[in-house]
Amino acid sequence: MQKTILLSLLNLAFVGSASAQALIDNSPQAIAQFAQGFGTAQLVTTGAQPSIQGDVYNAKYRLTFYDCDAQQGCQYMVFSTRYPATSLNLEGINHWNQHMLYGRLFRKDNQLVLTMPVRTLGQVNALNLKTDFEIWASTVEQLEEMYLSRP
């Protein structure tokens, strides 16, 4: 009986880990489809680099893809979002960059920009990509709660 229960648990663990380790094509189209599981996600292909605009757990983002080709997919993607530059002074920006592991803040074009790069060489697995979206949402939430008035 114990052996049967143990084997059943091991089987469940294997099945769960297999689905979590499922590989996803690192093309903008495949990642946009994956992102729709977390909120809105619209693929935009009109600029120099393809991007996705959407929200994940109510955190707005743009996910821009870099170094893309038809055979290899995209090598990098960068999450970003923008706020009015008056939202945070330079001292606050420096404090964030010194103390926060994820997300870099800077000012550009009279706006405050939060970015987080992710490397996507080859294919990505579903669990890692899900974690990247969750880290992004958490980073945005921390920035808004700690430094900005939430809109």
mmCIF file with all atom_site columns, C-alpha atoms in Angstrom:
data_model
loop_
_atom_site.group_PDB
_atom_site.id
_atom_site.type_symbol
_atom_site.label_atom_id
_atom_site.label_alt_id
_atom_site.label_comp_id
_atom_site.label_asym_id
_atom_site.label_entity_id
_atom_site.label_seq_id
_atom_site.pdbx_PDB_ins_code
_atom_site.Cartn_x
_atom_site.Cartn_y
_atom_site.Cartn_z
_atom_site.occupancy
_atom_site.B_iso_or_equiv
_atom_site.pdbx_formal_charge
_atom_site.auth_seq_id
_atom_site.auth_comp_id
_atom_site.auth_asym_id
_atom_site.auth_atom_id
_atom_site.pdbx_PDB_model_num
ATOM 1   C CA . MET A 1 1   ? 0.000  0.000  0.000   1.00 0.00 ? 1   MET A CA 1
ATOM 2   C CA . GLN A 1 2   ? 2.710  2.483  0.958   1.00 0.00 ? 2   GLN A CA 1
ATOM 3   C CA . LYS A 1 3   ? 4.665  1.539  -2.167  1.00 0.00 ? 3   LYS A CA 1
ATOM 4   C CA . THR A 1 4   ? 1.573  2.191  -4.322  1.00 0.00 ? 4   THR A CA 1
ATOM 5   C CA . ILE A 1 5   ? 1.009  5.586  -2.709  1.00 0.00 ? 5   ILE A CA 1
ATOM 6   C CA . LEU A 1 6   ? 4.674  6.485  -3.134  1.00 0.00 ? 6   LEU A CA 1
ATOM 7   C CA . LEU A 1 7   ? 4.648  5.450  -6.809  1.00 0.00 ? 7   LEU A CA 1
ATOM 8   C CA . SER A 1 8   ? 1.433  7.433  -7.358  1.00 0.00 ? 8   SER A CA 1
ATOM 9   C CA . LEU A 1 9   ? 3.010  10.520 -5.793  1.00 0.00 ? 9   LEU A CA 1
ATOM 10  C CA . LEU A 1 10  ? 6.160  10.106 -7.879  1.00 0.00 ? 10  LEU A CA 1
ATOM 11  C CA . ASN A 1 11  ? 4.026  9.744  -11.001 1.00 0.00 ? 11  ASN A CA 1
ATOM 12  C CA . LEU A 1 12  ? 2.096  12.926 -10.142 1.00 0.00 ? 12  LEU A CA 1
ATOM 13  C CA . ALA A 1 13  ? 5.354  14.783 -9.502  1.00 0.00 ? 13  ALA A CA 1
ATOM 14  C CA . PHE A 1 14  ? 6.727  13.616 -12.853 1.00 0.00 ? 14  PHE A CA 1
ATOM 15  C CA . VAL A 1 15  ? 3.570  14.557 -14.768 1.00 0.00 ? 15  VAL A CA 1
ATOM 16  C CA . GLY A 1 16  ? 3.474  17.974 -13.075 1.00 0.00 ? 16  GLY A CA 1
ATOM 17  C CA . SER A 1 17  ? 7.119  18.666 -13.766 1.00 0.00 ? 17  SER A CA 1
ATOM 18  C CA . ALA A 1 18  ? 6.805  17.520 -17.381 1.00 0.00 ? 18  ALA A CA 1
ATOM 19  C CA . SER A 1 19  ? 4.045  20.017 -18.101 1.00 0.00 ? 19  SER A CA 1
ATOM 20  C CA . ALA A 1 20  ? 5.926  22.768 -16.257 1.00 0.00 ? 20  ALA A CA 1
ATOM 21  C CA . GLN A 1 21  ? 9.003  21.982 -18.340 1.00 0.00 ? 21  GLN A CA 1
ATOM 22  C CA . ALA A 1 22  ? 7.074  22.124 -21.639 1.00 0.00 ? 22  ALA A CA 1
ATOM 23  C CA . LEU A 1 23  ? 9.058  24.099 -24.173 1.00 0.00 ? 23  LEU A CA 1
ATOM 24  C CA . ILE A 1 24  ? 7.590  27.158 -25.837 1.00 0.00 ? 24  ILE A CA 1
ATOM 25  C CA . ASP A 1 25  ? 8.853  28.618 -29.080 1.00 0.00 ? 25  ASP A CA 1
ATOM 26  C CA . ASN A 1 26  ? 10.562 31.927 -28.313 1.00 0.00 ? 26  ASN A CA 1
ATOM 27  C CA . SER A 1 27  ? 8.882  33.720 -31.210 1.00 0.00 ? 27  SER A CA 1
ATOM 28  C CA . PRO A 1 28  ? 6.842  36.858 -30.421 1.00 0.00 ? 28  PRO A CA 1
ATOM 29  C CA . GLN A 1 29  ? 3.684  35.082 -31.635 1.00 0.00 ? 29  GLN A CA 1
ATOM 30  C CA . ALA A 1 30  ? 4.131  32.099 -29.292 1.00 0.00 ? 30  ALA A CA 1
ATOM 31  C CA . ILE A 1 31  ? 5.013  34.272 -26.297 1.00 0.00 ? 31  ILE A CA 1
ATOM 32  C CA . ALA A 1 32  ? 2.036  36.583 -27.008 1.00 0.00 ? 32  ALA A CA 1
ATOM 33  C CA . GLN A 1 33  ? -0.249 33.559 -26.991 1.00 0.00 ? 33  GLN A CA 1
ATOM 34  C CA . PHE A 1 34  ? 1.318  32.371 -23.711 1.00 0.00 ? 34  PHE A CA 1
ATOM 35  C CA . ALA A 1 35  ? 0.972  35.869 -22.191 1.00 0.00 ? 35  ALA A CA 1
ATOM 36  C CA . GLN A 1 36  ? -2.782 35.852 -22.809 1.00 0.00 ? 36  GLN A CA 1
ATOM 37  C CA . GLY A 1 37  ? -3.026 33.348 -19.959 1.00 0.00 ? 37  GLY A CA 1
ATOM 38  C CA . PHE A 1 38  ? -2.086 36.162 -17.526 1.00 0.00 ? 38  PHE A CA 1
ATOM 39  C CA . GLY A 1 39  ? -4.166 39.041 -18.874 1.00 0.00 ? 39  GLY A CA 1
ATOM 40  C CA . THR A 1 40  ? -4.396 41.037 -22.065 1.00 0.00 ? 40  THR A CA 1
ATOM 41  C CA . ALA A 1 41  ? -1.622 40.639 -24.641 1.00 0.00 ? 41  ALA A CA 1
ATOM 42  C CA . GLN A 1 42  ? -1.615 42.179 -28.091 1.00 0.00 ? 42  GLN A CA 1
ATOM 43  C CA . LEU A 1 43  ? 1.222  41.538 -30.541 1.00 0.00 ? 43  LEU A CA 1
ATOM 44  C CA . VAL A 1 44  ? 2.468  44.707 -32.275 1.00 0.00 ? 44  VAL A CA 1
ATOM 45  C CA . THR A 1 45  ? 4.662  44.263 -35.358 1.00 0.00 ? 45  THR A CA 1
ATOM 46  C CA . THR A 1 46  ? 4.725  47.796 -36.763 1.00 0.00 ? 46  THR A CA 1
ATOM 47  C CA . GLY A 1 47  ? 8.017  48.999 -35.200 1.00 0.00 ? 47  GLY A CA 1
ATOM 48  C CA . ALA A 1 48  ? 11.636 48.007 -35.699 1.00 0.00 ? 48  ALA A CA 1
ATOM 49  C CA . GLN A 1 49  ? 11.242 45.236 -33.124 1.00 0.00 ? 49  GLN A CA 1
ATOM 50  C CA . PRO A 1 50  ? 8.079  43.247 -32.485 1.00 0.00 ? 50  PRO A CA 1
ATOM 51  C CA . SER A 1 51  ? 6.475  43.802 -29.093 1.00 0.00 ? 51  SER A CA 1
ATOM 52  C CA . ILE A 1 52  ? 3.544  42.792 -26.944 1.00 0.00 ? 52  ILE A CA 1
ATOM 53  C CA . GLN A 1 53  ? 1.389  45.358 -25.153 1.00 0.00 ? 53  GLN A CA 1
ATOM 54  C CA . GLY A 1 54  ? -0.791 44.200 -22.335 1.00 0.00 ? 54  GLY A CA 1
ATOM 55  C CA . ASP A 1 55  ? -1.191 43.695 -18.638 1.00 0.00 ? 55  ASP A CA 1
ATOM 56  C CA . VAL A 1 56  ? -0.320 40.852 -16.311 1.00 0.00 ? 56  VAL A CA 1
ATOM 57  C CA . TYR A 1 57  ? -2.114 40.777 -12.950 1.00 0.00 ? 57  TYR A CA 1
ATOM 58  C CA . ASN A 1 58  ? -3.152 44.435 -13.590 1.00 0.00 ? 58  ASN A CA 1
ATOM 59  C CA . ALA A 1 59  ? 0.452  45.541 -14.238 1.00 0.00 ? 59  ALA A CA 1
ATOM 60  C CA . LYS A 1 60  ? 0.686  47.223 -17.653 1.00 0.00 ? 60  LYS A CA 1
ATOM 61  C CA . TYR A 1 61  ? 3.697  46.349 -19.778 1.00 0.00 ? 61  TYR A CA 1
ATOM 62  C CA . ARG A 1 62  ? 5.344  46.398 -23.145 1.00 0.00 ? 62  ARG A CA 1
ATOM 63  C CA . LEU A 1 63  ? 7.468  43.374 -23.943 1.00 0.00 ? 63  LEU A CA 1
ATOM 64  C CA . THR A 1 64  ? 9.910  44.192 -26.753 1.00 0.00 ? 64  THR A CA 1
ATOM 65  C CA . PHE A 1 65  ? 11.811 41.456 -28.600 1.00 0.00 ? 65  PHE A CA 1
ATOM 66  C CA . TYR A 1 66  ? 15.404 41.805 -29.813 1.00 0.00 ? 66  TYR A CA 1
ATOM 67  C CA . ASP A 1 67  ? 17.716 39.860 -32.124 1.00 0.00 ? 67  ASP A CA 1
ATOM 68  C CA . CYS A 1 68  ? 14.912 37.982 -33.872 1.00 0.00 ? 68  CYS A CA 1
ATOM 69  C CA . ASP A 1 69  ? 15.105 35.808 -36.965 1.00 0.00 ? 69  ASP A CA 1
ATOM 70  C CA . ALA A 1 70  ? 12.837 33.245 -38.587 1.00 0.00 ? 70  ALA A CA 1
ATOM 71  C CA . GLN A 1 71  ? 14.925 30.180 -37.659 1.00 0.00 ? 71  GLN A CA 1
ATOM 72  C CA . GLN A 1 72  ? 16.122 31.017 -34.130 1.00 0.00 ? 72  GLN A CA 1
ATOM 73  C CA . GLY A 1 73  ? 13.235 33.103 -32.783 1.00 0.00 ? 73  GLY A CA 1
ATOM 74  C CA . CYS A 1 74  ? 14.236 35.984 -30.505 1.00 0.00 ? 74  CYS A CA 1
ATOM 75  C CA . GLN A 1 75  ? 17.283 36.012 -28.273 1.00 0.00 ? 75  GLN A CA 1
ATOM 76  C CA . TYR A 1 76  ? 16.150 38.662 -25.749 1.00 0.00 ? 76  TYR A CA 1
ATOM 77  C CA . MET A 1 77  ? 13.023 40.387 -24.572 1.00 0.00 ? 77  MET A CA 1
ATOM 78  C CA . VAL A 1 78  ? 12.653 43.418 -22.325 1.00 0.00 ? 78  VAL A CA 1
ATOM 79  C CA . PHE A 1 79  ? 9.640  44.206 -20.149 1.00 0.00 ? 79  PHE A CA 1
ATOM 80  C CA . SER A 1 80  ? 9.014  47.935 -19.753 1.00 0.00 ? 80  SER A CA 1
ATOM 81  C CA . THR A 1 81  ? 6.451  50.388 -18.484 1.00 0.00 ? 81  THR A CA 1
ATOM 82  C CA . ARG A 1 82  ? 6.368  54.184 -18.193 1.00 0.00 ? 82  ARG A CA 1
ATOM 83  C CA . TYR A 1 83  ? 5.140  56.746 -15.658 1.00 0.00 ? 83  TYR A CA 1
ATOM 84  C CA . PRO A 1 84  ? 5.110  60.564 -15.572 1.00 0.00 ? 84  PRO A CA 1
ATOM 85  C CA . ALA A 1 85  ? 8.631  61.756 -14.704 1.00 0.00 ? 85  ALA A CA 1
ATOM 86  C CA . THR A 1 86  ? 7.297  63.825 -11.816 1.00 0.00 ? 86  THR A CA 1
ATOM 87  C CA . SER A 1 87  ? 6.286  60.585 -10.052 1.00 0.00 ? 87  SER A CA 1
ATOM 88  C CA . LEU A 1 88  ? 9.724  60.031 -8.537  1.00 0.00 ? 88  LEU A CA 1
ATOM 89  C CA . ASN A 1 89  ? 12.814 62.210 -8.036  1.00 0.00 ? 89  ASN A CA 1
ATOM 90  C CA . LEU A 1 90  ? 16.392 61.174 -8.849  1.00 0.00 ? 90  LEU A CA 1
ATOM 91  C CA . GLU A 1 91  ? 17.090 60.235 -5.226  1.00 0.00 ? 91  GLU A CA 1
ATOM 92  C CA . GLY A 1 92  ? 14.163 57.800 -5.330  1.00 0.00 ? 92  GLY A CA 1
ATOM 93  C CA . ILE A 1 93  ? 15.348 56.368 -8.667  1.00 0.00 ? 93  ILE A CA 1
ATOM 94  C CA . ASN A 1 94  ? 18.841 55.809 -7.254  1.00 0.00 ? 94  ASN A CA 1
ATOM 95  C CA . HIS A 1 95  ? 17.410 54.215 -4.098  1.00 0.00 ? 95  HIS A CA 1
ATOM 96  C CA . TRP A 1 96  ? 15.341 51.795 -6.185  1.00 0.00 ? 96  TRP A CA 1
ATOM 97  C CA . ASN A 1 97  ? 18.297 50.826 -8.401  1.00 0.00 ? 97  ASN A CA 1
ATOM 98  C CA . GLN A 1 98  ? 20.566 50.254 -5.393  1.00 0.00 ? 98  GLN A CA 1
ATOM 99  C CA . HIS A 1 99  ? 18.130 48.123 -3.400  1.00 0.00 ? 99  HIS A CA 1
ATOM 100 C CA . MET A 1 100 ? 15.917 46.227 -5.842  1.00 0.00 ? 100 MET A CA 1
ATOM 101 C CA . LEU A 1 101 ? 17.108 43.063 -7.573  1.00 0.00 ? 101 LEU A CA 1
ATOM 102 C CA . TYR A 1 102 ? 14.650 43.181 -10.476 1.00 0.00 ? 102 TYR A CA 1
ATOM 103 C CA . GLY A 1 103 ? 13.772 46.154 -12.644 1.00 0.00 ? 103 GLY A CA 1
ATOM 104 C CA . ARG A 1 104 ? 15.906 49.168 -13.482 1.00 0.00 ? 104 ARG A CA 1
ATOM 105 C CA . LEU A 1 105 ? 14.530 52.701 -13.334 1.00 0.00 ? 105 LEU A CA 1
ATOM 106 C CA . PHE A 1 106 ? 15.631 55.679 -15.387 1.00 0.00 ? 106 PHE A CA 1
ATOM 107 C CA . ARG A 1 107 ? 14.264 58.892 -16.865 1.00 0.00 ? 107 ARG A CA 1
ATOM 108 C CA . LYS A 1 108 ? 13.760 59.239 -20.611 1.00 0.00 ? 108 LYS A CA 1
ATOM 109 C CA . ASP A 1 109 ? 11.765 61.707 -22.689 1.00 0.00 ? 109 ASP A CA 1
ATOM 110 C CA . ASN A 1 110 ? 10.238 63.312 -19.591 1.00 0.00 ? 110 ASN A CA 1
ATOM 111 C CA . GLN A 1 111 ? 9.041  59.920 -18.329 1.00 0.00 ? 111 GLN A CA 1
ATOM 112 C CA . LEU A 1 112 ? 10.062 57.438 -15.675 1.00 0.00 ? 112 LEU A CA 1
ATOM 113 C CA . VAL A 1 113 ? 10.851 54.065 -17.297 1.00 0.00 ? 113 VAL A CA 1
ATOM 114 C CA . LEU A 1 114 ? 11.015 50.689 -15.538 1.00 0.00 ? 114 LEU A CA 1
ATOM 115 C CA . THR A 1 115 ? 12.689 47.863 -17.503 1.00 0.00 ? 115 THR A CA 1
ATOM 116 C CA . MET A 1 116 ? 13.530 44.204 -16.903 1.00 0.00 ? 116 MET A CA 1
ATOM 117 C CA . PRO A 1 117 ? 15.467 42.212 -19.541 1.00 0.00 ? 117 PRO A CA 1
ATOM 118 C CA . VAL A 1 118 ? 14.992 38.459 -20.015 1.00 0.00 ? 118 VAL A CA 1
ATOM 119 C CA . ARG A 1 119 ? 17.206 36.179 -22.096 1.00 0.00 ? 119 ARG A CA 1
ATOM 120 C CA . THR A 1 120 ? 15.281 33.748 -24.325 1.00 0.00 ? 120 THR A CA 1
ATOM 121 C CA . LEU A 1 121 ? 17.920 31.889 -26.337 1.00 0.00 ? 121 LEU A CA 1
ATOM 122 C CA . GLY A 1 122 ? 16.415 28.894 -28.108 1.00 0.00 ? 122 GLY A CA 1
ATOM 123 C CA . GLN A 1 123 ? 13.161 27.716 -26.596 1.00 0.00 ? 123 GLN A CA 1
ATOM 124 C CA . VAL A 1 124 ? 11.918 28.707 -23.154 1.00 0.00 ? 124 VAL A CA 1
ATOM 125 C CA . ASN A 1 125 ? 10.059 26.459 -20.749 1.00 0.00 ? 125 ASN A CA 1
ATOM 126 C CA . ALA A 1 126 ? 6.593  27.347 -19.524 1.00 0.00 ? 126 ALA A CA 1
ATOM 127 C CA . LEU A 1 127 ? 7.544  27.467 -15.846 1.00 0.00 ? 127 LEU A CA 1
ATOM 128 C CA . ASN A 1 128 ? 10.425 29.896 -16.399 1.00 0.00 ? 128 ASN A CA 1
ATOM 129 C CA . LEU A 1 129 ? 8.334  32.134 -18.644 1.00 0.00 ? 129 LEU A CA 1
ATOM 130 C CA . LYS A 1 130 ? 5.481  32.119 -16.114 1.00 0.00 ? 130 LYS A CA 1
ATOM 131 C CA . THR A 1 131 ? 7.989  33.081 -13.421 1.00 0.00 ? 131 THR A CA 1
ATOM 132 C CA . ASP A 1 132 ? 9.294  35.952 -15.585 1.00 0.00 ? 132 ASP A CA 1
ATOM 133 C CA . PHE A 1 133 ? 5.749  37.353 -15.929 1.00 0.00 ? 133 PHE A CA 1
ATOM 134 C CA . GLU A 1 134 ? 5.129  36.971 -12.189 1.00 0.00 ? 134 GLU A CA 1
ATOM 135 C CA . ILE A 1 135 ? 8.428  38.681 -11.298 1.00 0.00 ? 135 ILE A CA 1
ATOM 136 C CA . TRP A 1 136 ? 7.549  41.543 -13.648 1.00 0.00 ? 136 TRP A CA 1
ATOM 137 C CA . ALA A 1 137 ? 4.094  41.984 -12.104 1.00 0.00 ? 137 ALA A CA 1
ATOM 138 C CA . SER A 1 138 ? 5.564  41.870 -8.599  1.00 0.00 ? 138 SER A CA 1
ATOM 139 C CA . THR A 1 139 ? 8.267  44.402 -9.526  1.00 0.00 ? 139 THR A CA 1
ATOM 140 C CA . VAL A 1 140 ? 5.702  46.851 -10.917 1.00 0.00 ? 140 VAL A CA 1
ATOM 141 C CA . GLU A 1 141 ? 3.529  46.384 -7.843  1.00 0.00 ? 141 GLU A CA 1
ATOM 142 C CA . GLN A 1 142 ? 6.497  47.060 -5.530  1.00 0.00 ? 142 GLN A CA 1
ATOM 143 C CA . LEU A 1 143 ? 7.425  50.209 -7.438  1.00 0.00 ? 143 LEU A CA 1
ATOM 144 C CA . GLU A 1 144 ? 3.873  51.532 -7.332  1.00 0.00 ? 144 GLU A CA 1
ATOM 145 C CA . GLU A 1 145 ? 3.335  50.693 -3.664  1.00 0.00 ? 145 GLU A CA 1
ATOM 146 C CA . MET A 1 146 ? 6.724  51.886 -2.391  1.00 0.00 ? 146 MET A CA 1
ATOM 147 C CA . TYR A 1 147 ? 7.386  54.920 -4.559  1.00 0.00 ? 147 TYR A CA 1
ATOM 148 C CA . LEU A 1 148 ? 4.412  55.977 -6.646  1.00 0.00 ? 148 LEU A CA 1
ATOM 149 C CA . SER A 1 149 ? 0.766  56.703 -6.046  1.00 0.00 ? 149 SER A CA 1
ATOM 150 C CA . ARG A 1 150 ? -1.080 53.848 -7.643  1.00 0.00 ? 150 ARG A CA 1
ATOM 151 C CA . PRO A 1 151 ? -3.263 55.085 -10.520 1.00 0.00 ? 151 PRO A CA 1
#
